[in-house]
Amino acid sequence: MNRKTLVLPAALGLLAPVLAACGATDGGDKSDEAIVVGTTDRFSTSGGTPAPFDPAYAYDASSWNVLRQTVQTLMHLPRGGGEPEPEAAERCGFSDNANERFECTLRSGLKFSDGREMTADDVKFSIERVLAIKDKNGPSGLLANIDAVETSGERKVIFHLKAADATFPYKLATPAAGIVNPEAYDANGLREGFDIDASGPYTLKTEVEKDTVVKAVFTKNPYYKGELTPKSDNTIELRSFDDADAMGESLKSGGIDMMARTVDPEQIQTLAANADDKIDVVEMPGLEMRYLGFDTDAPAVKSKAVRQAMAQLVDRGEITSKVYGAAAEPLYSLVPATITGHTNSFFNEYGEPSTAKARALLDKAGVHTPVKLTLNYTTDHYGPGTKAEFEILQKQLNDSGLFDVDIKGADWLKFRPDELEGKYAVYGMGWFPDFPDADNFIAPFLDKDNFLASPYANSRIRNTLIPESRQETDRLSAAEPIEDVQDIVAEDVPVLPLWQGKQYVAARDDITGVEWALNSSSNMQLWELGRGVGA
């Protein structure tokens, strides 16, 4: 399978028989060496980020990729996509017609990694702990619809919801609902540092320098019982790199076996074109998106006309073509093009970029021009293209003569707390969905206690449209309220979607299971990896 670029469709299962044969033996391992995976993600502790691996605190793709290997959940998403299926549970489902009572029965014989038996009370503890801590950085909003958690015996857990929510099974498949060992976690406080005590397929040991993880080693959990059985007995190392170039050089030299987040688009082209290297590049469907967020109370962008004018000026095609090439495509809605309910609301509202139309919006609102703004972005969290992207945005806005824009970068450890504290009027963010449903591209940005701590509040979205969409188990039937939300967002512009990305993995050709290493939500599935024989 040397040198092929494989494009995996949404129906990933169709290709599994073909790809499984690539670089593989009969499923056995010829080496007990660790499989080393490179990443540009950084895991650090500081006063602002004390507990990166605590399910009550962690709410970013990089930390969740660690938690998904180590912390078990009641439900999980199958490898090729589709509806959530039981994981720590042997069965789950709504037990009423209103979708407000959800029951799960645990598998028998579940244990934490220290051998302690897991019961329904541990699930209740874990869920209630996230809700009680309610950290502003954390994922408690995903579970906010839970009214009460009840147990019946040692194996049954019953969730009583405040309102109907057909997406609740998806939420139980996220690390927000991860089950932790109560003997290692405070019910009302975060667990600082990098230790994890849970029941997932792997245990974790970290190598730390200056409060930053330089190596994370995943070892098979001998007590694990569930659907995510590792395909190999090899340990798996996740090794952090300062940048994508250094990670790529390590892959070429054999220092690492695979690189995932974040691969530079130029690297993809180079690796795919170089027929001498025993490296395979896999392209996968992706739901990653980038957008501008607004503090709608900030004086510079408080006028809706300013935000609308920016939406009228931004040329997404120029950004994607000049910075990301084939790895991204313009996005005209919060809901990506491949998700049920998507509509091109921003294109329908604004059409092609137009300085004349932007000027008319500002003039009508009596906004004095040029509008002075700073666009803030993170220098180290979303890959090497971010700065170039913001330089293009700056030029597009300034060339109109309607804006006087500066750009300013900061590392993620500073950027994220400052954004949450409302220090930025305009800022660039990315989103890797918690689960592949339109609700997860709407509620985290627009509902109460949202991910951005945004002051924007639309009562029709919060009180009518989101609840209506959640009543429909058939997600096609939820399309109308979801489309209405997107139209309101295009009118009010509390966020400005920019582009939707594809995702790539590059690996040496003796590594098997690479085609399953990431799902469409960019979740790492390290249990799929093994070591075979190169071509």
Short mmCIF file of C-alpha atoms in Angstrom, two decimals:
data_model
loop_
_atom_site.label_atom_id
_atom_site.label_comp_id
_atom_site.label_asym_id
_atom_site.label_seq_id
_atom_site.Cartn_x
_atom_site.Cartn_y
_atom_site.Cartn_z
CA MET A 1 0.00 0.00 0.00
CA ASN A 2 3.00 2.22 -0.52
CA ARG A 3 2.35 5.80 -1.53
CA LYS A 4 -1.40 5.71 -2.08
CA THR A 5 -3.64 8.53 -0.95
CA LEU A 6 -6.84 6.85 0.19
CA VAL A 7 -10.07 8.79 0.25
CA LEU A 8 -12.58 7.30 2.67
CA PRO A 9 -16.28 7.99 2.00
CA ALA A 10 -18.86 8.50 4.70
CA ALA A 11 -19.79 4.83 4.37
CA LEU A 12 -16.40 3.80 5.71
CA GLY A 13 -17.40 0.20 6.15
CA LEU A 14 -17.47 -0.29 2.39
CA LEU A 15 -13.69 -0.02 2.20
CA ALA A 16 -12.80 -1.98 5.31
CA PRO A 17 -12.14 -5.34 3.58
CA VAL A 18 -9.79 -3.70 1.06
CA LEU A 19 -7.85 -1.57 3.51
CA ALA A 20 -7.55 -4.23 6.17
CA ALA A 21 -5.22 -6.16 3.92
CA CYS A 22 -2.77 -3.29 3.54
CA GLY A 23 0.51 -3.87 5.35
CA ALA A 24 -1.02 -6.53 7.56
CA THR A 25 -0.22 -10.04 8.62
CA ASP A 26 -2.95 -12.42 9.80
CA GLY A 27 -3.83 -9.98 12.58
CA GLY A 28 -0.85 -10.92 14.72
CA ASP A 29 2.01 -8.68 15.76
CA LYS A 30 5.61 -9.34 14.71
CA SER A 31 7.01 -6.81 17.14
CA ASP A 32 6.24 -5.74 20.64
CA GLU A 33 7.55 -2.23 20.03
CA ALA A 34 5.30 0.64 20.98
CA ILE A 35 3.29 2.26 18.21
CA VAL A 36 4.25 5.92 18.36
CA VAL A 37 1.73 8.54 17.26
CA GLY A 38 2.80 12.14 16.76
CA THR A 39 0.66 15.18 17.51
CA THR A 40 1.08 18.93 17.70
CA ASP A 41 -1.46 19.02 20.55
CA ARG A 42 0.02 20.25 23.82
CA PHE A 43 -1.11 19.12 27.27
CA SER A 44 -0.03 21.52 30.00
CA THR A 45 -1.12 22.54 33.46
CA SER A 46 -1.14 26.09 34.75
CA GLY A 47 -3.23 28.32 36.96
CA GLY A 48 -5.69 28.73 34.08
CA THR A 49 -5.70 25.05 33.05
CA PRO A 50 -5.28 22.96 36.20
CA ALA A 51 -6.96 19.71 35.17
CA PRO A 52 -6.63 18.96 31.43
CA PHE A 53 -7.63 15.28 31.80
CA ASP A 54 -10.52 15.65 34.25
CA PRO A 55 -13.86 14.93 32.47
CA ALA A 56 -15.43 17.74 34.51
CA TYR A 57 -12.92 20.22 33.06
CA ALA A 58 -11.69 18.96 29.67
CA TYR A 59 -13.62 20.28 26.69
CA ASP A 60 -11.32 20.39 23.69
CA ALA A 61 -10.53 17.85 21.01
CA SER A 62 -6.98 17.17 22.18
CA SER A 63 -7.86 16.36 25.80
CA TRP A 64 -10.91 14.38 24.74
CA ASN A 65 -8.69 12.27 22.49
CA VAL A 66 -6.82 11.18 25.61
CA LEU A 67 -10.00 10.60 27.60
CA ARG A 68 -11.64 8.52 24.86
CA GLN A 69 -8.83 5.95 25.19
CA THR A 70 -9.00 5.77 28.98
CA VAL A 71 -12.44 6.75 30.29
CA GLN A 72 -15.38 4.50 29.49
CA THR A 73 -18.84 5.82 28.61
CA LEU A 74 -22.25 4.17 28.63
CA MET A 75 -22.57 4.61 24.87
CA HIS A 76 -20.15 4.94 21.95
CA LEU A 77 -20.27 5.71 18.24
CA PRO A 78 -19.58 2.70 15.97
CA ARG A 79 -16.38 2.83 13.94
CA GLY A 80 -18.10 3.58 10.63
CA GLY A 81 -20.56 6.12 12.04
CA GLY A 82 -24.25 5.79 12.77
CA GLU A 83 -26.39 5.78 15.88
CA PRO A 84 -24.75 5.42 19.31
CA GLU A 85 -24.45 1.89 20.64
CA PRO A 86 -23.99 0.52 24.18
CA GLU A 87 -20.42 0.43 25.51
CA ALA A 88 -20.18 0.17 29.31
CA ALA A 89 -23.89 -0.55 29.10
CA GLU A 90 -25.28 -3.74 27.61
CA ARG A 91 -28.46 -1.91 26.61
CA CYS A 92 -29.81 1.64 26.70
CA GLY A 93 -32.93 3.38 25.48
CA PHE A 94 -35.76 5.79 26.12
CA SER A 95 -38.41 4.20 28.32
CA ASP A 96 -41.17 6.74 27.61
CA ASN A 97 -42.83 8.21 24.54
CA ALA A 98 -41.76 11.77 25.39
CA ASN A 99 -37.97 11.10 25.17
CA GLU A 100 -37.54 12.36 28.74
CA ARG A 101 -36.62 9.11 30.57
CA PHE A 102 -33.51 7.22 29.46
CA GLU A 103 -32.42 3.93 31.02
CA CYS A 104 -29.15 2.02 30.79
CA THR A 105 -28.26 -1.39 32.17
CA LEU A 106 -24.55 -1.91 32.76
CA ARG A 107 -22.63 -4.93 31.54
CA SER A 108 -21.95 -7.44 34.27
CA GLY A 109 -18.43 -7.69 35.63
CA LEU A 110 -17.28 -4.13 34.89
CA LYS A 111 -14.18 -3.00 36.79
CA PHE A 112 -12.00 0.07 37.06
CA SER A 113 -8.34 -0.21 36.12
CA ASP A 114 -7.36 -0.88 39.75
CA GLY A 115 -9.68 -3.92 39.85
CA ARG A 116 -12.46 -2.26 41.83
CA GLU A 117 -15.95 -3.26 40.65
CA MET A 118 -18.01 -0.60 38.86
CA THR A 119 -21.67 -0.13 39.74
CA ALA A 120 -24.54 2.13 38.74
CA ASP A 121 -23.68 4.34 41.73
CA ASP A 122 -20.32 5.11 40.10
CA VAL A 123 -22.08 6.26 36.94
CA LYS A 124 -24.39 8.45 39.01
CA PHE A 125 -21.40 9.90 40.88
CA SER A 126 -19.54 10.69 37.66
CA ILE A 127 -22.45 12.46 35.96
CA GLU A 128 -23.52 14.40 39.03
CA ARG A 129 -19.91 15.43 39.65
CA VAL A 130 -19.65 17.15 36.24
CA LEU A 131 -22.93 18.96 36.89
CA ALA A 132 -21.94 19.96 40.43
CA ILE A 133 -18.51 21.32 39.47
CA LYS A 134 -19.96 23.10 36.40
CA ASP A 135 -16.55 24.46 35.43
CA LYS A 136 -16.75 27.37 32.98
CA ASN A 137 -14.19 25.63 30.76
CA GLY A 138 -15.91 22.29 31.00
CA PRO A 139 -18.59 20.28 29.18
CA SER A 140 -21.36 20.45 31.78
CA GLY A 141 -23.61 22.16 29.22
CA LEU A 142 -23.87 18.85 27.36
CA LEU A 143 -25.47 17.32 30.45
CA ALA A 144 -27.45 20.36 31.59
CA ASN A 145 -30.76 18.83 30.49
CA ILE A 146 -30.47 16.11 33.15
CA ASP A 147 -32.94 16.75 35.95
CA ALA A 148 -32.01 13.75 38.10
CA VAL A 149 -29.98 10.53 37.98
CA GLU A 150 -31.50 7.48 39.64
CA THR A 151 -30.12 3.99 40.18
CA SER A 152 -31.92 0.69 40.56
CA GLY A 153 -29.76 -2.07 41.95
CA GLU A 154 -26.10 -2.29 41.00
CA ARG A 155 -26.52 -2.21 37.22
CA LYS A 156 -29.39 0.08 36.20
CA VAL A 157 -29.08 3.85 35.73
CA ILE A 158 -32.10 6.04 34.95
CA PHE A 159 -31.78 9.58 33.62
CA HIS A 160 -34.73 11.92 34.07
CA LEU A 161 -34.49 14.81 31.59
CA LYS A 162 -35.92 18.30 31.98
CA ALA A 163 -37.15 18.26 28.39
CA ALA A 164 -37.20 15.87 25.45
CA ASP A 165 -33.79 15.30 23.88
CA ALA A 166 -33.41 12.79 21.08
CA THR A 167 -29.66 13.56 20.99
CA PHE A 168 -29.12 12.41 24.60
CA PRO A 169 -27.61 9.03 23.57
CA TYR A 170 -24.94 10.95 21.63
CA LYS A 171 -24.11 12.99 24.72
CA LEU A 172 -23.70 9.84 26.79
CA ALA A 173 -21.05 8.78 24.24
CA THR A 174 -18.85 11.82 24.99
CA PRO A 175 -16.15 12.15 27.69
CA ALA A 176 -18.49 14.61 29.44
CA ALA A 177 -20.34 11.50 30.57
CA GLY A 178 -17.16 9.52 31.28
CA ILE A 179 -17.25 7.15 34.24
CA VAL A 180 -14.47 7.75 36.79
CA ASN A 181 -13.41 5.92 39.94
CA PRO A 182 -14.98 7.78 42.91
CA GLU A 183 -12.05 6.75 45.10
CA ALA A 184 -9.74 8.96 43.01
CA TYR A 185 -11.97 11.96 42.30
CA ASP A 186 -13.48 14.62 44.55
CA ALA A 187 -17.24 14.98 44.07
CA ASN A 188 -17.00 18.76 44.19
CA GLY A 189 -13.48 19.58 43.01
CA LEU A 190 -11.26 19.07 40.00
CA ARG A 191 -8.49 16.51 39.89
CA GLU A 192 -5.43 18.53 38.98
CA GLY A 193 -2.58 17.13 36.94
CA PHE A 194 -2.54 14.34 34.36
CA ASP A 195 -3.62 11.19 36.24
CA ILE A 196 -6.71 9.26 35.11
CA ASP A 197 -8.47 6.46 37.01
CA ALA A 198 -11.27 4.93 35.00
CA SER A 199 -12.31 1.78 33.10
CA GLY A 200 -11.53 2.44 29.42
CA PRO A 201 -9.54 0.19 27.08
CA TYR A 202 -6.22 1.77 28.12
CA THR A 203 -4.49 3.05 31.21
CA LEU A 204 -2.31 6.15 30.95
CA LYS A 205 1.18 7.02 32.13
CA THR A 206 2.62 10.42 31.26
CA GLU A 207 6.14 11.79 30.99
CA VAL A 208 6.06 15.45 32.04
CA GLU A 209 8.60 18.25 31.66
CA LYS A 210 7.91 21.77 32.97
CA ASP A 211 4.21 21.02 33.56
CA THR A 212 3.81 19.80 29.97
CA VAL A 213 3.28 16.23 28.75
CA VAL A 214 6.00 15.20 26.31
CA LYS A 215 4.91 11.59 26.08
CA ALA A 216 1.66 9.81 26.94
CA VAL A 217 1.86 6.00 27.07
CA PHE A 218 -1.33 3.96 26.69
CA THR A 219 -1.25 0.36 27.95
CA LYS A 220 -4.06 -2.17 27.59
CA ASN A 221 -6.31 -2.19 30.65
CA PRO A 222 -6.52 -5.84 31.77
CA TYR A 223 -9.87 -5.21 33.45
CA TYR A 224 -11.55 -3.51 30.49
CA LYS A 225 -14.84 -4.97 29.32
CA GLY A 226 -16.63 -3.31 26.42
CA GLU A 227 -16.83 -2.83 22.66
CA LEU A 228 -13.48 -1.08 22.05
CA THR A 229 -11.06 -3.97 22.43
CA PRO A 230 -7.55 -2.96 21.24
CA LYS A 231 -6.48 -4.70 18.04
CA SER A 232 -2.92 -5.06 19.32
CA ASP A 233 -1.11 -5.82 22.56
CA ASN A 234 1.41 -3.08 21.76
CA THR A 235 1.57 -0.04 23.96
CA ILE A 236 0.77 3.18 22.12
CA GLU A 237 2.70 6.39 22.71
CA LEU A 238 1.31 9.82 21.96
CA ARG A 239 4.27 12.16 21.48
CA SER A 240 3.93 15.95 21.27
CA PHE A 241 5.85 18.08 18.77
CA ASP A 242 6.31 21.83 18.63
CA ASP A 243 5.17 22.01 15.02
CA ALA A 244 4.00 19.93 12.08
CA ASP A 245 7.35 20.13 10.29
CA ALA A 246 9.21 18.51 13.19
CA MET A 247 6.51 15.84 13.41
CA GLY A 248 6.78 15.14 9.68
CA GLU A 249 10.55 14.78 9.83
CA SER A 250 10.18 12.29 12.67
CA LEU A 251 7.73 10.24 10.61
CA LYS A 252 10.13 10.14 7.67
CA SER A 253 13.04 9.05 9.85
CA GLY A 254 11.02 6.38 11.63
CA GLY A 255 10.99 8.18 14.97
CA ILE A 256 7.20 7.95 14.99
CA ASP A 257 4.86 5.57 13.20
CA MET A 258 1.91 7.86 12.52
CA MET A 259 1.04 11.54 12.62
CA ALA A 260 -2.47 12.84 13.02
CA ARG A 261 -3.33 16.21 14.54
CA THR A 262 -2.36 18.52 12.95
CA VAL A 263 -0.97 17.70 9.52
CA ASP A 264 0.04 20.68 7.36
CA PRO A 265 -1.67 20.70 3.91
CA GLU A 266 1.74 21.15 2.26
CA GLN A 267 2.96 18.03 4.03
CA ILE A 268 0.07 16.05 2.60
CA GLN A 269 1.01 17.07 -0.94
CA THR A 270 4.68 16.31 -0.36
CA LEU A 271 4.10 12.92 1.22
CA ALA A 272 1.56 11.88 -1.38
CA ALA A 273 3.92 12.84 -4.23
CA ASN A 274 7.06 11.19 -2.87
CA ALA A 275 7.11 7.60 -4.11
CA ASP A 276 10.30 6.66 -2.26
CA ASP A 277 8.99 6.85 1.28
CA LYS A 278 7.18 3.93 2.85
CA ILE A 279 4.50 6.26 4.13
CA ASP A 280 0.78 6.12 3.39
CA VAL A 281 -1.53 9.12 3.45
CA VAL A 282 -5.20 8.62 4.26
CA GLU A 283 -7.83 11.29 3.61
CA MET A 284 -10.97 11.02 5.68
CA PRO A 285 -14.27 12.89 5.85
CA GLY A 286 -14.15 15.60 8.49
CA LEU A 287 -16.50 17.83 10.43
CA GLU A 288 -13.86 20.24 11.71
CA MET A 289 -14.85 23.88 11.21
CA ARG A 290 -13.39 27.35 11.74
CA TYR A 291 -15.28 30.51 12.55
CA LEU A 292 -15.03 34.00 13.99
CA GLY A 293 -16.71 34.55 17.33
CA PHE A 294 -17.99 37.92 18.57
CA ASP A 295 -18.45 39.40 21.99
CA THR A 296 -21.72 41.04 20.98
CA ASP A 297 -21.54 43.36 24.01
CA ALA A 298 -18.13 44.77 22.98
CA PRO A 299 -18.47 48.36 21.69
CA ALA A 300 -16.61 47.70 18.42
CA VAL A 301 -19.01 44.95 17.27
CA LYS A 302 -22.13 45.62 19.34
CA SER A 303 -23.89 46.98 16.26
CA LYS A 304 -25.25 44.08 14.24
CA ALA A 305 -24.42 46.05 11.10
CA VAL A 306 -20.68 45.77 11.82
CA ARG A 307 -20.90 42.00 12.06
CA GLN A 308 -23.09 41.85 8.97
CA ALA A 309 -20.62 43.99 7.03
CA MET A 310 -17.83 41.60 7.94
CA ALA A 311 -19.97 38.70 6.74
CA GLN A 312 -20.54 40.60 3.51
CA LEU A 313 -16.81 41.15 2.93
CA VAL A 314 -15.20 37.83 3.87
CA ASP A 315 -14.05 35.80 0.87
CA ARG A 316 -13.96 32.22 2.12
CA GLY A 317 -12.78 30.88 -1.22
CA GLU A 318 -9.61 32.95 -1.07
CA ILE A 319 -8.86 31.73 2.45
CA THR A 320 -9.32 28.06 1.65
CA SER A 321 -7.48 28.13 -1.68
CA LYS A 322 -4.47 30.15 -0.51
CA VAL A 323 -4.00 28.60 2.93
CA TYR A 324 -5.53 25.14 3.01
CA GLY A 325 -5.87 24.03 -0.61
CA ALA A 326 -7.87 20.83 -1.02
CA ALA A 327 -7.93 20.29 2.75
CA ALA A 328 -10.77 22.78 3.31
CA GLU A 329 -13.83 24.20 1.62
CA PRO A 330 -15.91 27.32 2.29
CA LEU A 331 -18.62 26.99 4.93
CA TYR A 332 -21.73 29.16 4.89
CA SER A 333 -23.43 27.91 8.04
CA LEU A 334 -22.69 26.72 11.54
CA VAL A 335 -23.91 23.28 10.41
CA PRO A 336 -21.45 21.55 8.04
CA ALA A 337 -22.54 20.51 4.58
CA THR A 338 -22.59 16.77 5.36
CA ILE A 339 -24.87 17.06 8.41
CA THR A 340 -28.65 16.60 8.16
CA GLY A 341 -30.35 19.99 8.32
CA HIS A 342 -27.51 21.99 6.72
CA THR A 343 -28.41 25.05 4.67
CA ASN A 344 -26.16 27.71 3.11
CA SER A 345 -27.73 30.51 5.15
CA PHE A 346 -24.82 32.95 4.95
CA PHE A 347 -24.53 32.62 1.18
CA ASN A 348 -28.29 33.01 0.84
CA GLU A 349 -28.13 36.18 2.96
CA TYR A 350 -24.97 37.82 1.60
CA GLY A 351 -24.03 36.16 -1.67
CA GLU A 352 -20.60 36.96 -3.09
CA PRO A 353 -18.29 39.40 -1.23
CA SER A 354 -19.28 43.02 -1.93
CA THR A 355 -17.79 46.23 -0.58
CA ALA A 356 -20.78 48.22 -1.86
CA LYS A 357 -23.27 46.07 0.04
CA ALA A 358 -21.12 46.17 3.19
CA ARG A 359 -20.91 49.97 2.99
CA ALA A 360 -24.69 50.18 2.60
CA LEU A 361 -25.20 48.11 5.76
CA LEU A 362 -22.90 50.36 7.79
CA ASP A 363 -24.32 53.58 6.36
CA LYS A 364 -27.89 52.53 7.10
CA ALA A 365 -26.95 51.85 10.73
CA GLY A 366 -25.04 55.12 11.03
CA VAL A 367 -21.74 53.37 11.79
CA HIS A 368 -18.68 55.61 11.37
CA THR A 369 -15.97 54.08 9.20
CA PRO A 370 -13.34 52.80 9.18
CA VAL A 371 -14.33 50.50 12.06
CA LYS A 372 -11.25 49.78 14.17
CA LEU A 373 -10.94 46.13 15.25
CA THR A 374 -8.43 43.56 16.46
CA LEU A 375 -8.85 39.99 15.26
CA ASN A 376 -7.45 37.62 17.90
CA TYR A 377 -6.27 34.10 17.14
CA THR A 378 -4.42 31.26 18.85
CA THR A 379 -0.91 30.60 17.59
CA ASP A 380 -0.54 26.96 18.62
CA HIS A 381 -3.89 25.18 18.77
CA TYR A 382 -5.28 24.81 15.26
CA GLY A 383 -2.24 24.24 13.12
CA PRO A 384 0.31 26.32 11.18
CA GLY A 385 -2.18 27.87 8.74
CA THR A 386 -3.98 30.00 11.34
CA LYS A 387 -1.72 33.04 11.12
CA ALA A 388 -1.83 33.08 7.31
CA GLU A 389 -5.62 32.77 7.46
CA PHE A 390 -5.89 35.82 9.70
CA GLU A 391 -3.52 37.82 7.55
CA ILE A 392 -5.85 37.23 4.62
CA LEU A 393 -8.90 38.15 6.70
CA GLN A 394 -7.15 41.35 7.78
CA LYS A 395 -6.35 42.27 4.18
CA GLN A 396 -9.87 41.53 2.95
CA LEU A 397 -11.45 43.78 5.57
CA ASN A 398 -8.89 46.58 5.27
CA ASP A 399 -8.94 46.61 1.48
CA SER A 400 -12.62 47.55 1.64
CA GLY A 401 -11.72 50.84 3.32
CA LEU A 402 -14.51 50.16 5.81
CA PHE A 403 -12.33 48.58 8.49
CA ASP A 404 -9.02 49.26 10.19
CA VAL A 405 -8.04 45.81 11.41
CA ASP A 406 -5.07 44.56 13.42
CA ILE A 407 -4.41 40.90 14.17
CA LYS A 408 -2.95 39.51 17.37
CA GLY A 409 -1.92 35.97 18.25
CA ALA A 410 -1.56 34.27 21.64
CA ASP A 411 -0.82 30.72 22.77
CA TRP A 412 -3.85 28.62 23.71
CA LEU A 413 -3.15 28.68 27.45
CA LYS A 414 -3.61 32.46 27.38
CA PHE A 415 -6.03 32.76 24.47
CA ARG A 416 -8.81 30.52 25.77
CA PRO A 417 -9.10 32.03 29.28
CA ASP A 418 -8.99 35.54 27.82
CA GLU A 419 -11.75 34.67 25.35
CA LEU A 420 -13.95 33.28 28.13
CA GLU A 421 -13.38 36.41 30.20
CA GLY A 422 -14.62 38.61 27.36
CA LYS A 423 -11.27 40.25 26.58
CA TYR A 424 -11.69 39.85 22.82
CA ALA A 425 -14.28 41.61 20.65
CA VAL A 426 -13.52 39.28 17.73
CA TYR A 427 -11.65 35.99 17.90
CA GLY A 428 -10.96 32.94 15.79
CA MET A 429 -12.00 29.51 17.01
CA GLY A 430 -12.33 25.99 15.71
CA TRP A 431 -14.88 23.31 16.47
CA PHE A 432 -14.49 19.56 16.44
CA PRO A 433 -17.98 18.24 17.18
CA ASP A 434 -18.80 16.26 20.28
CA PHE A 435 -21.09 14.14 18.11
CA PRO A 436 -22.17 14.28 14.44
CA ASP A 437 -25.59 15.90 14.73
CA ALA A 438 -26.75 19.44 13.86
CA ASP A 439 -27.63 20.04 17.52
CA ASN A 440 -23.94 19.94 18.38
CA PHE A 441 -23.16 22.71 15.91
CA ILE A 442 -25.92 24.92 17.31
CA ALA A 443 -26.47 24.50 21.05
CA PRO A 444 -22.80 24.85 22.13
CA PHE A 445 -22.71 28.33 20.58
CA LEU A 446 -26.24 29.61 21.07
CA ASP A 447 -27.80 27.97 24.13
CA LYS A 448 -27.54 29.08 27.74
CA ASP A 449 -24.11 28.50 29.35
CA ASN A 450 -22.60 28.12 25.88
CA PHE A 451 -19.06 27.06 25.04
CA LEU A 452 -17.99 30.59 24.09
CA ALA A 453 -19.50 32.32 27.14
CA SER A 454 -21.16 34.50 24.52
CA PRO A 455 -23.57 37.21 25.69
CA TYR A 456 -25.67 36.69 22.56
CA ALA A 457 -29.10 35.33 23.52
CA ASN A 458 -31.93 34.76 21.06
CA SER A 459 -35.07 33.68 22.91
CA ARG A 460 -36.65 31.99 19.88
CA ILE A 461 -33.55 29.85 19.33
CA ARG A 462 -33.20 28.90 23.00
CA ASN A 463 -36.82 28.50 24.02
CA THR A 464 -38.46 27.22 20.85
CA LEU A 465 -36.21 26.03 18.02
CA ILE A 466 -33.59 24.03 19.93
CA PRO A 467 -36.25 22.27 22.08
CA GLU A 468 -38.35 21.54 18.97
CA SER A 469 -35.40 20.01 17.14
CA ARG A 470 -34.60 17.76 20.09
CA GLN A 471 -38.06 16.25 20.16
CA GLU A 472 -37.49 14.47 16.86
CA THR A 473 -35.83 11.06 17.05
CA ASP A 474 -35.87 11.03 13.25
CA ARG A 475 -33.31 13.76 12.58
CA LEU A 476 -34.71 14.44 9.11
CA SER A 477 -37.89 15.59 10.84
CA ALA A 478 -35.84 18.10 12.86
CA ALA A 479 -34.60 19.88 9.72
CA GLU A 480 -37.11 22.77 9.78
CA PRO A 481 -36.22 24.24 13.21
CA ILE A 482 -32.53 23.60 12.53
CA GLU A 483 -32.76 25.55 9.26
CA ASP A 484 -34.58 28.37 11.05
CA VAL A 485 -31.73 28.62 13.57
CA GLN A 486 -29.18 28.91 10.76
CA ASP A 487 -31.17 31.70 9.10
CA ILE A 488 -31.32 33.67 12.38
CA VAL A 489 -27.55 33.25 12.84
CA ALA A 490 -26.93 34.57 9.33
CA GLU A 491 -29.07 37.63 10.15
CA ASP A 492 -27.61 38.37 13.61
CA VAL A 493 -24.04 37.08 13.05
CA PRO A 494 -23.07 36.18 16.63
CA VAL A 495 -20.57 33.86 14.91
CA LEU A 496 -19.23 33.91 11.36
CA PRO A 497 -18.47 30.46 9.86
CA LEU A 498 -15.45 30.35 7.55
CA TRP A 499 -14.53 26.87 6.41
CA GLN A 500 -15.01 23.14 6.86
CA GLY A 501 -11.99 20.86 6.79
CA LYS A 502 -11.04 17.41 5.67
CA GLN A 503 -8.68 15.41 7.84
CA TYR A 504 -5.58 13.41 7.07
CA VAL A 505 -3.47 10.78 8.74
CA ALA A 506 0.00 9.81 7.55
CA ALA A 507 1.60 6.57 8.73
CA ARG A 508 4.40 4.18 7.95
CA ASP A 509 3.10 1.30 5.91
CA ASP A 510 3.60 -1.39 8.56
CA ILE A 511 0.90 0.20 10.73
CA THR A 512 -2.53 -1.35 10.36
CA GLY A 513 -5.92 0.15 11.18
CA VAL A 514 -4.86 3.63 10.07
CA GLU A 515 -8.08 4.07 8.10
CA TRP A 516 -10.00 3.90 11.39
CA ALA A 517 -7.61 6.01 13.48
CA LEU A 518 -9.88 9.07 13.31
CA ASN A 519 -13.63 9.21 12.94
CA SER A 520 -15.50 12.05 11.20
CA SER A 521 -15.55 14.09 14.43
CA SER A 522 -11.72 13.90 14.63
CA ASN A 523 -11.86 11.52 17.58
CA MET A 524 -8.76 9.35 17.84
CA GLN A 525 -9.46 5.62 18.00
CA LEU A 526 -6.06 4.30 18.99
CA TRP A 527 -7.48 0.86 19.80
CA GLU A 528 -7.76 0.28 16.04
CA LEU A 529 -3.98 0.43 15.48
CA GLY A 530 -1.64 -2.52 15.09
CA ARG A 531 1.75 -3.37 13.64
CA GLY A 532 2.03 -5.53 10.54
CA VAL A 533 4.49 -5.85 7.66
CA GLY A 534 5.42 -2.98 5.34
CA ALA A 535 5.29 -3.23 1.57
#
